[in-house]
GROMACS .gro file of C-alpha atoms in nm:
model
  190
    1UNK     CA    1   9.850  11.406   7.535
    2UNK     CA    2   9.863  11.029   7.462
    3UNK     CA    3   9.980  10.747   7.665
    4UNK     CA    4  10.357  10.765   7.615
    5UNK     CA    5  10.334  11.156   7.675
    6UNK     CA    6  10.222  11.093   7.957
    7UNK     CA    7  10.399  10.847   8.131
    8UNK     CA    8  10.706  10.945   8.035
    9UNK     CA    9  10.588  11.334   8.194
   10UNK     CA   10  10.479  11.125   8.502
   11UNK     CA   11  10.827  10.933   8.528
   12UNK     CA   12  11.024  11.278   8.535
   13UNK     CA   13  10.822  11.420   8.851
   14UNK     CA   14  10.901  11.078   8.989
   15UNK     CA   15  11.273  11.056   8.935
   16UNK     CA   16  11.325  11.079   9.304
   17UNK     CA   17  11.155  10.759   9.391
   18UNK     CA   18  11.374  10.451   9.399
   19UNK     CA   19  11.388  10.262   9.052
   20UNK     CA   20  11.114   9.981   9.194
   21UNK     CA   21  10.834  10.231   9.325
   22UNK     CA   22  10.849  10.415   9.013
   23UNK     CA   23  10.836  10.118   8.791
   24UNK     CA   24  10.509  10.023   9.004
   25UNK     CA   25  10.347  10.357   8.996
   26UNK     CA   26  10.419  10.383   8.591
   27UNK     CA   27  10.301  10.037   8.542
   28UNK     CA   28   9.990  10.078   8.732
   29UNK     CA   29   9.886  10.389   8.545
   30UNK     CA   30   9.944  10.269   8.201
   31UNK     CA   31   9.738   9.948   8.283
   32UNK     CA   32   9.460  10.201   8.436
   33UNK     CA   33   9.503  10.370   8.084
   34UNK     CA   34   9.501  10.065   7.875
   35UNK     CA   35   9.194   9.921   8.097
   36UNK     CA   36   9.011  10.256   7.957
   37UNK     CA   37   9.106  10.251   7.613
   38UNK     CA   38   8.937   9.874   7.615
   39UNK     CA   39   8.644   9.990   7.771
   40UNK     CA   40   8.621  10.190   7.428
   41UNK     CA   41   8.787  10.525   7.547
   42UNK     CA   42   9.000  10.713   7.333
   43UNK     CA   43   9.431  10.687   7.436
   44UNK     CA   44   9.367  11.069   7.491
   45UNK     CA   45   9.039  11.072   7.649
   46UNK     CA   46   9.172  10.802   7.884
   47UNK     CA   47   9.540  10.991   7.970
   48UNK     CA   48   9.237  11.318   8.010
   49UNK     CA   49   9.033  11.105   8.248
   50UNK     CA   50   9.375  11.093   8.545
   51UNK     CA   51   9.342  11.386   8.634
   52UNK     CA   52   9.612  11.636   8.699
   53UNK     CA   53   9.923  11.531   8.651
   54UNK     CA   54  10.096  11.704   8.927
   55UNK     CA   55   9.854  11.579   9.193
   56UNK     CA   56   9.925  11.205   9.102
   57UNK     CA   57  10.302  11.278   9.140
   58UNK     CA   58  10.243  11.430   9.478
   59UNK     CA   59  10.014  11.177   9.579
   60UNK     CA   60  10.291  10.871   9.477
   61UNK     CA   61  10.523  11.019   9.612
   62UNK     CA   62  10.369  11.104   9.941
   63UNK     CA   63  10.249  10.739   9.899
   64UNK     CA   64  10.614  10.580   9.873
   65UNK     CA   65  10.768  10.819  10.135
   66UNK     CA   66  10.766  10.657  10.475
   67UNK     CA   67  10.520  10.808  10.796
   68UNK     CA   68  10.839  10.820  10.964
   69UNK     CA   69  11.037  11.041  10.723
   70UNK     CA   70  10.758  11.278  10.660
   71UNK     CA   71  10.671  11.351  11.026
   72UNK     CA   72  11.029  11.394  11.100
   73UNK     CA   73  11.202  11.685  11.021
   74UNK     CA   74  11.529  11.658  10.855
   75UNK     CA   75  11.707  11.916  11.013
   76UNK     CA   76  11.749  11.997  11.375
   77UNK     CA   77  11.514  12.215  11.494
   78UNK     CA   78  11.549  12.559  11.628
   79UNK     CA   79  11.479  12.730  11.926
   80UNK     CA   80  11.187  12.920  11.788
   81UNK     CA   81  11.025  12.628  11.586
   82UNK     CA   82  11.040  12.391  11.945
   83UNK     CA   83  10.887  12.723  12.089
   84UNK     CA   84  10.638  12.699  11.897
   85UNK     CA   85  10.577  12.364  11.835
   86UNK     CA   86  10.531  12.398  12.254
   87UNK     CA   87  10.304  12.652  12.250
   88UNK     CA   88  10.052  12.524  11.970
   89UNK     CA   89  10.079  12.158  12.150
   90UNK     CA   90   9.719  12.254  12.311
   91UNK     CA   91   9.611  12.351  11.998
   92UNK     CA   92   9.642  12.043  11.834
   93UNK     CA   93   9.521  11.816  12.080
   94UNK     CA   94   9.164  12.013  12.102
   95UNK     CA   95   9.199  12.000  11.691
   96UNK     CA   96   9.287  11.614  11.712
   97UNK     CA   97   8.989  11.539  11.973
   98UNK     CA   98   8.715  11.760  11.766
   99UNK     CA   99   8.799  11.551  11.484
  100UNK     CA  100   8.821  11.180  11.666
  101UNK     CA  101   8.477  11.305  11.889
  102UNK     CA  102   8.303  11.424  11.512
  103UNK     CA  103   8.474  11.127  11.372
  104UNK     CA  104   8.364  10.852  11.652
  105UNK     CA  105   8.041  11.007  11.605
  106UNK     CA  106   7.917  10.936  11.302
  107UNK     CA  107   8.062  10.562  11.317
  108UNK     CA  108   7.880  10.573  11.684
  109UNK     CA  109   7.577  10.653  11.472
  110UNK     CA  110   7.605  10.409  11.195
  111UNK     CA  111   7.678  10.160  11.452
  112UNK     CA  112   7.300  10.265  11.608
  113UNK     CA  113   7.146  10.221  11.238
  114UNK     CA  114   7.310   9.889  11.196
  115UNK     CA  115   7.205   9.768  11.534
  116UNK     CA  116   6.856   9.950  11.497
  117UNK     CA  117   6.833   9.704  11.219
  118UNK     CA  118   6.928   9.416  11.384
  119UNK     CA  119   6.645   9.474  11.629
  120UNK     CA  120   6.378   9.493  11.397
  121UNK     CA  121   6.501   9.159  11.265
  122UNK     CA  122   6.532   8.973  11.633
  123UNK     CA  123   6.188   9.177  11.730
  124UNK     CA  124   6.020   9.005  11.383
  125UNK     CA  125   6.173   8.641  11.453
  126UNK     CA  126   6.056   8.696  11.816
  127UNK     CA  127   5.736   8.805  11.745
  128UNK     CA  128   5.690   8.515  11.472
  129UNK     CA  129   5.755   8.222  11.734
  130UNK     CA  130   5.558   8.408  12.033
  131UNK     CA  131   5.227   8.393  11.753
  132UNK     CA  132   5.332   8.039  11.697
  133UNK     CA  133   5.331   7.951  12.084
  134UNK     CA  134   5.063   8.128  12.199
  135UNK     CA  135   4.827   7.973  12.353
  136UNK     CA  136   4.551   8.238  12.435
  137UNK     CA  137   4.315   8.091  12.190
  138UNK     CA  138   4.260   8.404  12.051
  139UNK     CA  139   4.352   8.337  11.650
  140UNK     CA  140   4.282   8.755  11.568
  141UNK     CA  141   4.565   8.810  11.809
  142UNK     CA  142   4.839   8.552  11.691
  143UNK     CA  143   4.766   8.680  11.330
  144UNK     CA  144   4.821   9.007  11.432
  145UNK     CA  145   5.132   8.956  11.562
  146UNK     CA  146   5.263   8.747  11.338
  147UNK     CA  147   5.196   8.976  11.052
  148UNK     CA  148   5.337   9.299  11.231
  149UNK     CA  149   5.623   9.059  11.324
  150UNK     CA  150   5.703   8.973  10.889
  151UNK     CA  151   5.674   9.345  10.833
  152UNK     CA  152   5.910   9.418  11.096
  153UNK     CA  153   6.173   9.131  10.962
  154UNK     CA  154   6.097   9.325  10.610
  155UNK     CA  155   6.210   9.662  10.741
  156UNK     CA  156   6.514   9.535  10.907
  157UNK     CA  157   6.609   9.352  10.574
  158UNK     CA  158   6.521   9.620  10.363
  159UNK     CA  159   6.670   9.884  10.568
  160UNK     CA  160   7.036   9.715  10.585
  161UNK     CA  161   7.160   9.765  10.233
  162UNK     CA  162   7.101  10.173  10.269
  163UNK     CA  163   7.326  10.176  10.577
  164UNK     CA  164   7.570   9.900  10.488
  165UNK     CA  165   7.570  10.127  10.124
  166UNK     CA  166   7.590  10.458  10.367
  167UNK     CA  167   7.866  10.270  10.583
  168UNK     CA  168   8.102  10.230  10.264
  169UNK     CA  169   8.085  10.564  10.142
  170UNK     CA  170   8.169  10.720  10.479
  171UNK     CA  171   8.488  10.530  10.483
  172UNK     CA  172   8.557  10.578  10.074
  173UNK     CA  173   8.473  10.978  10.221
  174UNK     CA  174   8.739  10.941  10.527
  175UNK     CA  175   8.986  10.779  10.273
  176UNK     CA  176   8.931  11.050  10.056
  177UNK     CA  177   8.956  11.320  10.342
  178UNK     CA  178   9.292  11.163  10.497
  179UNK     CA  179   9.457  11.145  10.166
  180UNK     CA  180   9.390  11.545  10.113
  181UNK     CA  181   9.539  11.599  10.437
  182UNK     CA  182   9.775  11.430  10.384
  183UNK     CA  183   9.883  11.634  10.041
  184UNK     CA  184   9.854  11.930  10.194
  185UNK     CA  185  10.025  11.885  10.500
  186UNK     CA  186  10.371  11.679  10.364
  187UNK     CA  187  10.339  11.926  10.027
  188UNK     CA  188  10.598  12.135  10.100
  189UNK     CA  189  10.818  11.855  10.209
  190UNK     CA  190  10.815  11.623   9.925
   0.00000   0.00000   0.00000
């Protein structure tokens, strides 16, 4: 499939968008494609590269529908779907907490690693002016510590690009994560 194929395949699962959003959404993919073919792809190696066609329609659309409109049904609801929507209520909220407590855990965690970190740097610049001060007379001492004190500052400098590096791809993961929800939640709906 080349590049026209393709957009014009992508503009007919977005005919319901307004006129605007799927000028933007057409206009953003052909500049992803043309940005490939520079990079010395092939027109259909870089339409290939997407991905599914059907899954980037969903996705725009999902993104150009408002929260509001997706959350809230269209129609009034029945008697049955409120009974329901009552009765799974507890459900929900223990599914909602499990995922904020999992979710507020591992950011409580990388929050410990970051200020872990930070520690071995105050502990180092600490130790480094308590060898300069010193005033025990004993030289073998104050070289000690201010040796273990530069190893510590290295560890805390080396060890901060692995978490700030392990910090990013949690949230590209959560992105990731939300936006699959998302699809599969509002699927039916769009």
């Amino acid at each position: 499939m080349n590049k026209l194929e393709y957009l014009s395949e992508l503009g007919a699962k977005l005919r319901t968008l307004p006129r605007s959003e799927l000028n933007k959404v057409l206009s953003y993919y052909s500049e992803i494609i043309d940005d490939r073919m520079e990079d010395g792809m092939s027109e259909v190696h870089a339409v290939c590269g997407l991905g599914d066609i059907d899954e980037i329609a969903q996705e725009a659309i999902l993104e150009a529908t408002p929260f509001s409109n997706l959350i809230i049904p269209s129609r009034s609801l029945s008697t049955v779907d409120i009974l329901l929507l009552v009765m799974s209520t507890p459900l929900i909220i223990a599914l909602f907490t499990l995922i904020l407590v999992f979710y507020a855990g591992i950011w409580l965690s990388i929050i410990g690693l970051f200020l872990l970190d930070l520690s071995f740097i105050l502990v180092g610049i600490t130790g480094i002016i308590a060898s300069i001060v010193d005033f025990s007379e004993n030289s073998a001492i104050q070289i000690l510590m201010f040796i273990v004190s530069l190893i510590a500052i290295g560890i805390g400098i080396f060890a901060y690009s692995p978490i700030k590096v392990l910090s990013q791809k949690i949230v590209g993961l959560t992105t990731w994560f939300m936006r699959k929800i998302k699809l599969r939640l509002f699927r039916k709906r769009v």
